[in-house]
């Protein structure tokens, strides 16, 4: 195979085009996350470091790792030239035009990290043959799938967050491993962990891969580990990089470490977010609700004795199961570790290079999304974005990508819950991205059979029916006021089926001989 290296005249216009397109949404709908980050700007600018993780004037307290707090501190130095009032802690829900302009532009500007990472990942794509037709170039298709990703666009540039900046570090780290620059990859991931701790989801893949593929310098002829090749020096260098990053980030907060950890890991928030992420616990929750209804109708349960939320409260943050056993954080941790164990064992037994690591990373991310505690629906992007790399190289992975990205992206629709304008925007944007994904990947893998199986096509057609029912029919029905949570419930449960299926299909793509224990 050859690595694609020429014909990059299209990349700069593509990146510039998507950046300009983002500017069109500066005044679009924004979620409470906009106020969250404004408040963090105010905290880091106005208060001493010792108060950052104690300040609670706003309900949106600082709950990201220290390095992200320093990132907000840096942004605040620029923000003061736009509107100093946004940097006052007591100015809750402050959103002057200058504040909106600054925060929106800050997301677009920091996306330069993501753009650079996309460029590096696209350079690593393996191709069978070089084509002059741009639509037949995997590097171009990958760049579009990443730069114009529907989910990332909606979450960052409408809903409002800095995920592009963060995913830039992840993809750049992956690219460095694909380029066999393992120390640079480890450094970038260490920085990323100190920016946002959700990336702990994929830390097992990094830890095991670096130990196996970097610290052990060679294998025996059958591919198994060569124990005598272990390099203590490499382990020390690797450990030094990780410890140095954590020391620089966390060092100023060592005296208040328990308080920092309590903000980063708030286990009191409950098993599920207010809107159930489409994972195994959404199916578990709906099963509990079904059993409750059956129990009441069969007079096996007394409705008056049931927790109110289980019968009438809809999707609440604290969910107490009525029939099935309630799930504890320890249970979700055990299930998560169990779900990722075969993937981790796979790269320990047979690393299969950086692409084997990338597959393990995807399984760790999706396993954590499936079984984790208080998972946010946006975390599905942690799987969809890196999976794009494999999708342009493999027909099997392309099929998984189409199924998971379509399902996962639709599960983000409830993030834009205001009427009319946002509905048209999210439908048009998703249709454009999905149409390109299907068309481009089918073209790349033409002559190799269908990318999706008949059952998968049927499932995706059902997703269209769910979308019409939830976005068009339900708002016009009398159920809108009686059961306001119903569209969220239907969306979450239906998407959960697709995500669970994608998880199983991704696992089946692991070589069978690498997971025997």
Short mmCIF file of C-alpha atoms in Angstrom, two decimals:
data_model
loop_
_atom_site.label_atom_id
_atom_site.label_comp_id
_atom_site.label_asym_id
_atom_site.label_seq_id
_atom_site.Cartn_x
_atom_site.Cartn_y
_atom_site.Cartn_z
CA UNK A 1 0.00 0.00 0.00
CA UNK A 2 1.06 3.59 -0.58
CA UNK A 3 0.52 6.52 1.71
CA UNK A 4 -1.19 9.37 -0.05
CA UNK A 5 1.03 12.43 -0.09
CA UNK A 6 0.25 14.66 -3.07
CA UNK A 7 -2.61 16.70 -4.47
CA UNK A 8 -3.35 18.79 -1.37
CA UNK A 9 -4.37 22.01 -3.08
CA UNK A 10 -7.96 21.40 -1.98
CA UNK A 11 -7.30 21.30 1.79
CA UNK A 12 -6.88 25.01 2.51
CA UNK A 13 -10.06 26.07 0.63
CA UNK A 14 -11.95 23.24 2.37
CA UNK A 15 -10.77 24.32 5.83
CA UNK A 16 -11.37 28.01 5.07
CA UNK A 17 -14.84 27.24 3.75
CA UNK A 18 -15.93 25.38 6.87
CA UNK A 19 -14.49 28.14 9.08
CA UNK A 20 -16.44 30.83 7.22
CA UNK A 21 -19.57 28.68 7.34
CA UNK A 22 -19.28 28.53 11.14
CA UNK A 23 -19.37 32.32 11.25
CA UNK A 24 -22.91 32.24 9.89
CA UNK A 25 -24.08 30.75 13.20
CA UNK A 26 -22.62 33.31 15.58
CA UNK A 27 -26.11 34.55 16.51
CA UNK A 28 -27.78 31.14 16.42
CA UNK A 29 -29.39 29.35 19.35
CA UNK A 30 -26.98 28.62 22.21
CA UNK A 31 -27.41 26.35 25.20
CA UNK A 32 -26.62 26.86 28.88
CA UNK A 33 -23.08 25.72 28.05
CA UNK A 34 -22.54 29.24 26.71
CA UNK A 35 -23.10 30.63 30.20
CA UNK A 36 -21.03 27.81 31.68
CA UNK A 37 -17.95 28.90 29.77
CA UNK A 38 -18.61 32.61 30.31
CA UNK A 39 -18.71 31.91 34.03
CA UNK A 40 -15.44 30.00 33.83
CA UNK A 41 -13.87 32.97 32.04
CA UNK A 42 -15.01 35.18 34.91
CA UNK A 43 -13.80 32.78 37.61
CA UNK A 44 -10.32 32.32 36.18
CA UNK A 45 -9.93 36.03 35.40
CA UNK A 46 -11.32 37.56 38.59
CA UNK A 47 -10.36 35.13 41.35
CA UNK A 48 -7.09 33.72 42.69
CA UNK A 49 -6.17 30.17 41.69
CA UNK A 50 -6.99 28.93 45.21
CA UNK A 51 -10.66 29.88 44.66
CA UNK A 52 -11.25 28.50 41.18
CA UNK A 53 -12.60 25.12 42.29
CA UNK A 54 -14.43 26.52 45.33
CA UNK A 55 -16.38 29.34 43.66
CA UNK A 56 -20.11 28.52 43.49
CA UNK A 57 -21.95 31.81 42.89
CA UNK A 58 -23.30 30.24 39.73
CA UNK A 59 -24.66 26.72 39.52
CA UNK A 60 -22.25 26.22 36.62
CA UNK A 61 -19.16 25.62 38.72
CA UNK A 62 -15.74 24.81 37.24
CA UNK A 63 -15.67 21.03 36.71
CA UNK A 64 -13.00 20.49 34.04
CA UNK A 65 -9.37 19.57 34.78
CA UNK A 66 -6.84 22.29 35.69
CA UNK A 67 -5.30 22.62 32.24
CA UNK A 68 -8.67 23.61 30.80
CA UNK A 69 -8.99 26.15 33.59
CA UNK A 70 -5.68 27.63 32.44
CA UNK A 71 -7.05 27.59 28.89
CA UNK A 72 -10.05 29.66 30.07
CA UNK A 73 -7.65 31.95 31.92
CA UNK A 74 -5.77 32.57 28.66
CA UNK A 75 -9.00 33.26 26.79
CA UNK A 76 -10.06 35.73 29.48
CA UNK A 77 -7.01 37.88 28.71
CA UNK A 78 -8.36 38.34 25.21
CA UNK A 79 -12.00 38.59 26.34
CA UNK A 80 -11.30 41.71 28.39
CA UNK A 81 -10.70 43.61 25.15
CA UNK A 82 -14.23 42.75 23.97
CA UNK A 83 -16.33 43.37 27.08
CA UNK A 84 -14.93 43.46 30.62
CA UNK A 85 -18.37 42.93 32.11
CA UNK A 86 -18.43 39.32 30.92
CA UNK A 87 -15.55 38.68 33.33
CA UNK A 88 -17.51 39.62 36.45
CA UNK A 89 -18.49 36.53 38.44
CA UNK A 90 -21.72 38.14 39.66
CA UNK A 91 -22.91 38.89 36.09
CA UNK A 92 -24.88 35.69 35.75
CA UNK A 93 -26.36 34.92 32.30
CA UNK A 94 -24.52 37.88 30.82
CA UNK A 95 -24.65 37.78 27.01
CA UNK A 96 -23.91 41.13 25.43
CA UNK A 97 -23.34 41.17 21.65
CA UNK A 98 -19.61 41.56 22.28
CA UNK A 99 -19.64 38.56 24.62
CA UNK A 100 -21.46 36.42 22.10
CA UNK A 101 -19.09 37.51 19.36
CA UNK A 102 -15.99 36.73 21.44
CA UNK A 103 -17.10 33.32 22.66
CA UNK A 104 -18.26 32.19 19.23
CA UNK A 105 -15.05 33.38 17.58
CA UNK A 106 -12.96 31.73 20.29
CA UNK A 107 -14.43 28.35 19.34
CA UNK A 108 -13.80 28.99 15.63
CA UNK A 109 -10.24 30.17 16.26
CA UNK A 110 -9.26 27.28 18.55
CA UNK A 111 -10.61 24.90 15.91
CA UNK A 112 -7.32 25.55 14.12
CA UNK A 113 -5.93 22.75 16.29
CA UNK A 114 -8.60 20.44 14.90
CA UNK A 115 -7.92 21.55 11.32
CA UNK A 116 -4.22 20.80 11.71
CA UNK A 117 -5.03 17.40 13.24
CA UNK A 118 -7.33 16.56 10.32
CA UNK A 119 -4.52 17.40 7.92
CA UNK A 120 -2.14 15.08 9.77
CA UNK A 121 -4.66 12.23 9.95
CA UNK A 122 -5.46 12.57 6.25
CA UNK A 123 -1.77 12.25 5.43
CA UNK A 124 -1.72 8.89 7.22
CA UNK A 125 -4.48 7.30 5.14
CA UNK A 126 -3.45 4.18 3.26
CA UNK A 127 -4.58 3.93 -0.36
CA UNK A 128 -4.49 1.09 -2.88
CA UNK A 129 -3.89 3.42 -5.81
CA UNK A 130 -3.59 7.14 -6.36
CA UNK A 131 -6.49 8.74 -8.24
CA UNK A 132 -6.70 12.14 -9.87
CA UNK A 133 -10.44 12.35 -9.15
CA UNK A 134 -10.76 14.15 -5.84
CA UNK A 135 -13.83 12.14 -4.81
CA UNK A 136 -11.76 8.96 -5.19
CA UNK A 137 -9.09 10.20 -2.80
CA UNK A 138 -9.55 8.77 0.72
CA UNK A 139 -7.65 11.72 2.19
CA UNK A 140 -10.19 14.16 0.76
CA UNK A 141 -13.17 12.09 1.89
CA UNK A 142 -11.69 11.80 5.39
CA UNK A 143 -11.06 15.54 5.57
CA UNK A 144 -14.69 16.28 4.69
CA UNK A 145 -16.01 13.67 7.14
CA UNK A 146 -14.01 15.29 9.93
CA UNK A 147 -14.09 19.01 9.09
CA UNK A 148 -17.79 19.00 8.18
CA UNK A 149 -18.87 16.48 10.81
CA UNK A 150 -22.50 17.20 11.62
CA UNK A 151 -22.33 16.28 15.30
CA UNK A 152 -19.24 18.32 16.05
CA UNK A 153 -20.66 21.32 14.19
CA UNK A 154 -23.96 21.24 16.07
CA UNK A 155 -22.40 20.67 19.50
CA UNK A 156 -19.70 23.35 19.15
CA UNK A 157 -21.05 26.06 16.90
CA UNK A 158 -24.74 26.04 17.80
CA UNK A 159 -25.13 24.32 21.16
CA UNK A 160 -21.69 25.74 22.20
CA UNK A 161 -18.61 23.91 23.44
CA UNK A 162 -14.91 23.56 22.62
CA UNK A 163 -14.91 19.95 21.45
CA UNK A 164 -13.15 20.72 18.16
CA UNK A 165 -10.16 22.07 20.08
CA UNK A 166 -10.12 18.95 22.29
CA UNK A 167 -10.66 16.44 19.49
CA UNK A 168 -7.79 18.16 17.70
CA UNK A 169 -5.44 16.88 20.40
CA UNK A 170 -6.94 13.39 20.23
CA UNK A 171 -6.71 13.10 16.44
CA UNK A 172 -3.24 14.62 16.42
CA UNK A 173 -2.16 12.07 19.02
CA UNK A 174 -3.62 9.25 16.91
CA UNK A 175 -1.84 10.62 13.83
CA UNK A 176 1.48 10.65 15.67
CA UNK A 177 1.03 6.99 16.57
CA UNK A 178 0.17 6.21 12.95
CA UNK A 179 3.44 7.94 12.06
CA UNK A 180 5.29 5.90 14.75
CA UNK A 181 6.01 9.07 16.76
CA UNK A 182 4.94 7.43 20.01
CA UNK A 183 6.42 9.93 22.46
CA UNK A 184 4.71 12.83 20.72
CA UNK A 185 1.46 10.86 20.74
CA UNK A 186 1.82 10.20 24.46
CA UNK A 187 2.57 13.85 25.17
CA UNK A 188 -0.49 15.04 23.26
CA UNK A 189 -2.75 12.56 25.01
CA UNK A 190 -1.39 13.55 28.43
CA UNK A 191 -2.22 17.17 27.62
CA UNK A 192 -5.68 16.11 26.46
CA UNK A 193 -6.40 14.23 29.71
CA UNK A 194 -5.59 17.40 31.62
CA UNK A 195 -7.93 19.40 29.41
CA UNK A 196 -10.97 17.13 29.73
CA UNK A 197 -11.18 13.97 31.79
CA UNK A 198 -13.79 12.27 29.61
CA UNK A 199 -10.82 11.04 27.57
CA UNK A 200 -10.10 8.63 30.41
CA UNK A 201 -12.49 6.48 28.37
CA UNK A 202 -9.64 5.67 25.98
CA UNK A 203 -6.73 5.76 28.44
CA UNK A 204 -6.58 1.92 28.71
CA UNK A 205 -5.95 1.69 24.97
CA UNK A 206 -3.10 4.20 25.21
CA UNK A 207 -1.56 2.63 28.29
CA UNK A 208 -1.54 -0.95 27.03
CA UNK A 209 -0.51 -0.05 23.48
CA UNK A 210 2.42 2.12 24.54
CA UNK A 211 3.62 -0.48 27.01
CA UNK A 212 3.33 -3.30 24.49
CA UNK A 213 4.41 -1.59 21.28
CA UNK A 214 6.87 1.01 22.54
CA UNK A 215 8.39 -0.37 25.74
CA UNK A 216 8.77 -3.86 24.25
CA UNK A 217 10.96 -3.30 21.22
CA UNK A 218 10.41 -6.56 19.31
CA UNK A 219 8.24 -9.68 19.10
CA UNK A 220 9.14 -13.31 18.54
CA UNK A 221 8.46 -14.91 15.16
CA UNK A 222 4.89 -15.97 15.96
CA UNK A 223 3.96 -12.40 16.90
CA UNK A 224 3.83 -12.99 20.65
CA UNK A 225 5.62 -10.74 23.09
CA UNK A 226 9.41 -10.84 23.38
CA UNK A 227 9.85 -10.42 27.12
CA UNK A 228 13.61 -9.90 26.90
CA UNK A 229 13.10 -6.89 24.64
CA UNK A 230 11.59 -4.79 27.42
CA UNK A 231 13.24 -1.36 27.65
CA UNK A 232 13.25 0.20 31.11
CA UNK A 233 14.67 3.39 29.64
CA UNK A 234 11.71 3.76 27.28
CA UNK A 235 9.29 3.19 30.15
CA UNK A 236 11.03 5.85 32.24
CA UNK A 237 10.99 8.35 29.37
CA UNK A 238 7.32 7.65 28.74
CA UNK A 239 6.49 7.96 32.43
CA UNK A 240 8.50 11.16 32.66
CA UNK A 241 6.43 12.76 29.92
CA UNK A 242 3.14 11.84 31.58
CA UNK A 243 4.25 12.87 35.08
CA UNK A 244 5.65 16.18 33.81
CA UNK A 245 2.38 17.16 32.14
CA UNK A 246 0.30 16.24 35.18
CA UNK A 247 2.70 18.06 37.51
CA UNK A 248 2.55 21.27 35.50
CA UNK A 249 -1.24 21.08 35.26
CA UNK A 250 -2.21 19.90 38.73
CA UNK A 251 0.77 21.24 40.72
CA UNK A 252 -0.81 24.60 41.66
CA UNK A 253 -3.91 22.76 42.94
CA UNK A 254 -2.27 20.06 45.07
CA UNK A 255 -3.45 21.74 48.27
CA UNK A 256 -7.06 21.49 47.13
CA UNK A 257 -6.88 18.19 45.26
CA UNK A 258 -9.88 16.59 47.06
CA UNK A 259 -12.03 19.56 46.07
CA UNK A 260 -10.84 19.37 42.46
CA UNK A 261 -11.59 15.64 42.29
CA UNK A 262 -15.06 16.14 43.77
CA UNK A 263 -15.80 18.57 40.92
CA UNK A 264 -14.38 16.27 38.24
CA UNK A 265 -16.18 13.14 39.41
CA UNK A 266 -19.63 14.13 40.78
CA UNK A 267 -21.09 10.66 41.27
CA UNK A 268 -24.15 12.15 42.98
CA UNK A 269 -25.49 13.25 39.62
CA UNK A 270 -27.11 9.89 38.96
CA UNK A 271 -26.82 7.05 36.46
CA UNK A 272 -28.20 8.97 33.47
CA UNK A 273 -28.13 12.52 32.25
CA UNK A 274 -31.41 14.46 32.01
CA UNK A 275 -31.67 13.19 28.45
CA UNK A 276 -30.71 9.53 28.38
CA UNK A 277 -27.65 8.93 26.24
CA UNK A 278 -28.41 6.14 23.73
CA UNK A 279 -26.65 3.32 25.57
CA UNK A 280 -27.39 0.14 27.49
CA UNK A 281 -28.76 2.03 30.49
CA UNK A 282 -31.43 3.69 28.34
CA UNK A 283 -32.67 0.21 27.43
CA UNK A 284 -32.39 -0.84 31.08
CA UNK A 285 -34.42 2.20 32.16
CA UNK A 286 -37.17 1.63 29.63
CA UNK A 287 -37.38 -2.02 30.60
CA UNK A 288 -37.89 -0.92 34.20
CA UNK A 289 -40.66 1.46 33.10
CA UNK A 290 -42.37 -1.28 31.07
CA UNK A 291 -42.23 -3.66 34.03
CA UNK A 292 -43.71 -0.96 36.27
CA UNK A 293 -46.64 -0.42 33.90
CA UNK A 294 -47.26 -4.16 33.64
CA UNK A 295 -46.91 -4.56 37.39
CA UNK A 296 -49.49 -1.85 38.09
CA UNK A 297 -51.96 -3.21 35.51
CA UNK A 298 -51.62 -6.75 36.86
CA UNK A 299 -51.97 -5.35 40.39
CA UNK A 300 -48.57 -6.72 41.37
CA UNK A 301 -47.36 -3.20 42.24
CA UNK A 302 -49.05 -0.33 44.05
CA UNK A 303 -48.70 2.89 42.06
CA UNK A 304 -48.81 5.02 45.21
CA UNK A 305 -45.74 3.26 46.58
CA UNK A 306 -43.63 3.74 43.47
CA UNK A 307 -41.05 6.54 43.10
CA UNK A 308 -42.83 9.41 41.37
CA UNK A 309 -40.26 9.79 38.57
CA UNK A 310 -40.61 6.19 37.50
CA UNK A 311 -44.25 6.71 36.58
CA UNK A 312 -44.80 10.33 35.67
CA UNK A 313 -41.62 12.35 35.87
CA UNK A 314 -40.20 11.49 32.51
CA UNK A 315 -36.48 11.84 31.98
CA UNK A 316 -35.01 13.10 35.21
CA UNK A 317 -31.46 13.40 36.36
CA UNK A 318 -31.82 11.15 39.39
CA UNK A 319 -33.46 7.96 38.20
CA UNK A 320 -34.56 5.41 40.77
CA UNK A 321 -35.49 2.01 39.39
CA UNK A 322 -38.69 0.49 40.72
CA UNK A 323 -38.53 -3.15 39.64
CA UNK A 324 -35.02 -3.78 38.38
CA UNK A 325 -32.04 -3.32 40.75
CA UNK A 326 -30.74 0.24 40.88
CA UNK A 327 -27.32 0.69 39.30
CA UNK A 328 -24.38 2.01 41.33
CA UNK A 329 -21.21 3.72 40.06
CA UNK A 330 -19.24 0.60 40.99
CA UNK A 331 -21.53 -1.51 38.80
CA UNK A 332 -21.05 0.75 35.80
CA UNK A 333 -17.27 0.70 36.34
CA UNK A 334 -17.26 -3.09 36.45
CA UNK A 335 -19.40 -3.35 33.31
CA UNK A 336 -17.22 -0.82 31.49
CA UNK A 337 -13.99 -2.63 32.34
CA UNK A 338 -15.54 -5.94 31.33
CA UNK A 339 -16.71 -4.49 28.00
CA UNK A 340 -13.28 -3.18 27.03
CA UNK A 341 -11.24 -6.15 28.32
CA UNK A 342 -11.25 -8.17 25.07
CA UNK A 343 -10.10 -5.12 23.10
CA UNK A 344 -7.25 -4.42 25.51
CA UNK A 345 -6.24 -8.10 25.53
CA UNK A 346 -6.26 -7.98 21.73
CA UNK A 347 -3.58 -5.29 21.42
CA UNK A 348 -1.53 -6.88 24.21
CA UNK A 349 -1.45 -10.27 22.50
CA UNK A 350 -1.21 -9.04 18.90
CA UNK A 351 -0.73 -5.25 18.67
CA UNK A 352 -1.09 -5.15 14.84
CA UNK A 353 0.46 -1.70 14.75
CA UNK A 354 -1.16 1.69 15.19
CA UNK A 355 -4.37 0.66 13.41
CA UNK A 356 -4.85 -2.13 15.91
CA UNK A 357 -4.43 0.52 18.60
CA UNK A 358 -6.99 2.76 16.89
CA UNK A 359 -9.52 -0.09 16.80
CA UNK A 360 -8.91 -0.72 20.51
CA UNK A 361 -9.35 3.00 21.19
CA UNK A 362 -12.72 2.93 19.44
CA UNK A 363 -13.89 -0.08 21.44
CA UNK A 364 -12.77 1.50 24.72
CA UNK A 365 -14.59 4.72 23.83
CA UNK A 366 -17.77 2.94 22.78
CA UNK A 367 -17.66 0.50 25.70
CA UNK A 368 -17.36 3.43 28.11
CA UNK A 369 -20.21 5.21 26.34
CA UNK A 370 -22.34 2.07 26.53
CA UNK A 371 -21.82 1.27 30.21
CA UNK A 372 -20.46 4.44 31.83
CA UNK A 373 -21.95 6.48 34.68
CA UNK A 374 -23.84 9.68 33.80
CA UNK A 375 -22.80 9.58 30.16
CA UNK A 376 -23.64 12.58 27.98
CA UNK A 377 -25.10 11.96 24.53
CA UNK A 378 -22.33 14.12 23.02
CA UNK A 379 -19.72 11.51 24.03
CA UNK A 380 -20.71 9.40 21.00
CA UNK A 381 -18.50 11.76 18.96
CA UNK A 382 -15.51 10.22 20.72
CA UNK A 383 -16.21 7.14 18.60
CA UNK A 384 -17.59 8.63 15.39
CA UNK A 385 -14.68 10.99 14.66
CA UNK A 386 -11.76 8.50 14.98
CA UNK A 387 -13.82 5.81 13.24
CA UNK A 388 -13.81 8.05 10.16
CA UNK A 389 -10.14 7.15 9.63
CA UNK A 390 -10.86 3.43 9.39
CA UNK A 391 -14.02 4.05 7.35
CA UNK A 392 -12.13 5.42 4.36
CA UNK A 393 -9.73 2.46 4.39
CA UNK A 394 -12.03 -0.53 5.02
CA UNK A 395 -15.42 -1.50 3.59
CA UNK A 396 -16.42 -3.26 6.83
CA UNK A 397 -15.52 -0.19 8.92
CA UNK A 398 -17.31 2.06 6.43
CA UNK A 399 -20.54 0.16 7.07
CA UNK A 400 -20.13 0.47 10.84
CA UNK A 401 -19.39 4.16 10.44
CA UNK A 402 -22.52 4.82 8.36
CA UNK A 403 -24.73 3.06 10.88
CA UNK A 404 -23.15 4.56 14.00
CA UNK A 405 -22.72 8.09 12.66
CA UNK A 406 -26.30 8.29 11.37
CA UNK A 407 -27.71 6.93 14.62
CA UNK A 408 -25.36 8.87 16.88
CA UNK A 409 -25.85 12.14 15.04
CA UNK A 410 -29.63 11.84 15.13
CA UNK A 411 -29.42 11.20 18.89
CA UNK A 412 -28.02 14.74 19.16
CA UNK A 413 -31.18 16.30 17.71
CA UNK A 414 -32.70 17.00 21.17
CA UNK A 415 -29.78 19.34 21.90
CA UNK A 416 -31.47 21.82 19.54
CA UNK A 417 -34.96 21.78 20.97
CA UNK A 418 -36.20 25.23 19.97
CA UNK A 419 -38.86 25.32 17.24
CA UNK A 420 -38.85 26.19 13.54
CA UNK A 421 -35.44 27.64 12.65
CA UNK A 422 -33.25 25.13 14.48
CA UNK A 423 -35.32 22.20 13.19
CA UNK A 424 -34.69 23.26 9.60
CA UNK A 425 -30.99 23.86 10.30
CA UNK A 426 -30.31 20.51 11.96
CA UNK A 427 -32.30 18.55 9.37
CA UNK A 428 -30.55 20.23 6.42
CA UNK A 429 -27.09 19.91 7.95
CA UNK A 430 -27.55 16.26 8.82
CA UNK A 431 -29.03 15.43 5.41
CA UNK A 432 -26.04 17.03 3.68
CA UNK A 433 -23.48 15.25 5.85
CA UNK A 434 -25.25 11.89 5.69
CA UNK A 435 -25.73 12.11 1.93
CA UNK A 436 -22.06 12.85 1.43
CA UNK A 437 -21.03 10.05 3.80
CA UNK A 438 -23.08 7.41 1.99
CA UNK A 439 -22.15 8.65 -1.48
CA UNK A 440 -18.43 9.12 -0.87
CA UNK A 441 -17.88 5.88 1.05
CA UNK A 442 -19.84 3.82 -1.48
CA UNK A 443 -17.68 5.33 -4.21
CA UNK A 444 -14.45 4.61 -2.34
CA UNK A 445 -15.45 0.99 -1.73
CA UNK A 446 -17.32 0.32 -4.95
CA UNK A 447 -17.07 -3.15 -6.40
CA UNK A 448 -16.70 -4.70 -2.95
CA UNK A 449 -20.35 -5.31 -2.11
CA UNK A 450 -22.94 -3.34 -0.15
CA UNK A 451 -21.75 -1.36 2.86
CA UNK A 452 -24.91 -2.07 4.87
CA UNK A 453 -26.85 -5.25 5.44
CA UNK A 454 -30.63 -5.36 4.74
CA UNK A 455 -31.51 -5.28 8.44
CA UNK A 456 -29.31 -2.23 8.95
CA UNK A 457 -30.96 -0.42 6.04
CA UNK A 458 -34.37 -1.23 7.54
CA UNK A 459 -33.25 0.15 10.91
CA UNK A 460 -32.06 3.42 9.38
CA UNK A 461 -35.34 3.82 7.51
CA UNK A 462 -37.05 3.41 10.87
CA UNK A 463 -34.93 6.29 12.11
CA UNK A 464 -36.55 8.49 9.47
CA UNK A 465 -39.98 7.50 10.77
CA UNK A 466 -38.90 8.28 14.35
CA UNK A 467 -37.62 11.68 13.25
CA UNK A 468 -40.88 12.58 11.51
CA UNK A 469 -42.92 11.41 14.50
CA UNK A 470 -40.81 13.27 17.10
CA UNK A 471 -39.98 16.45 15.20
CA UNK A 472 -43.14 17.04 13.16
CA UNK A 473 -46.13 14.99 14.35
CA UNK A 474 -45.65 15.09 18.12
CA UNK A 475 -45.38 18.91 18.48
CA UNK A 476 -48.80 19.18 16.76
CA UNK A 477 -50.44 16.46 18.86
CA UNK A 478 -52.36 16.82 22.16
CA UNK A 479 -49.67 14.66 23.82
CA UNK A 480 -47.24 17.57 23.66
CA UNK A 481 -48.32 18.91 27.06
CA UNK A 482 -49.31 15.62 28.71
CA UNK A 483 -46.12 13.71 27.86
CA UNK A 484 -43.46 16.31 27.02
CA UNK A 485 -40.63 13.83 27.58
CA UNK A 486 -41.94 11.25 25.08
CA UNK A 487 -39.85 12.35 22.03
CA UNK A 488 -36.69 12.21 24.14
CA UNK A 489 -37.58 8.76 25.39
CA UNK A 490 -38.35 7.41 21.91
CA UNK A 491 -35.21 8.98 20.43
CA UNK A 492 -32.98 7.66 23.18
CA UNK A 493 -34.36 4.12 23.14
CA UNK A 494 -34.44 3.75 19.36
CA UNK A 495 -30.92 5.13 18.97
CA UNK A 496 -29.72 2.87 21.79
CA UNK A 497 -30.55 -0.16 19.66
CA UNK A 498 -28.39 1.13 16.81
CA UNK A 499 -25.49 2.07 19.08
CA UNK A 500 -25.56 -1.32 20.84
CA UNK A 501 -25.62 -3.11 17.50
CA UNK A 502 -22.70 -1.00 16.24
CA UNK A 503 -20.75 -1.90 19.38
CA UNK A 504 -21.24 -5.60 18.71
CA UNK A 505 -20.37 -5.25 15.04
CA UNK A 506 -17.22 -3.30 15.87
CA UNK A 507 -16.17 -6.01 18.28
CA UNK A 508 -16.70 -8.66 15.63
CA UNK A 509 -14.15 -6.84 13.49
CA UNK A 510 -11.42 -7.81 15.96
CA UNK A 511 -9.27 -10.70 14.71
CA UNK A 512 -10.47 -13.82 16.53
CA UNK A 513 -7.02 -15.09 17.43
CA UNK A 514 -6.11 -11.90 19.30
CA UNK A 515 -8.79 -12.03 21.99
CA UNK A 516 -8.34 -15.52 23.39
CA UNK A 517 -7.68 -15.31 27.12
#
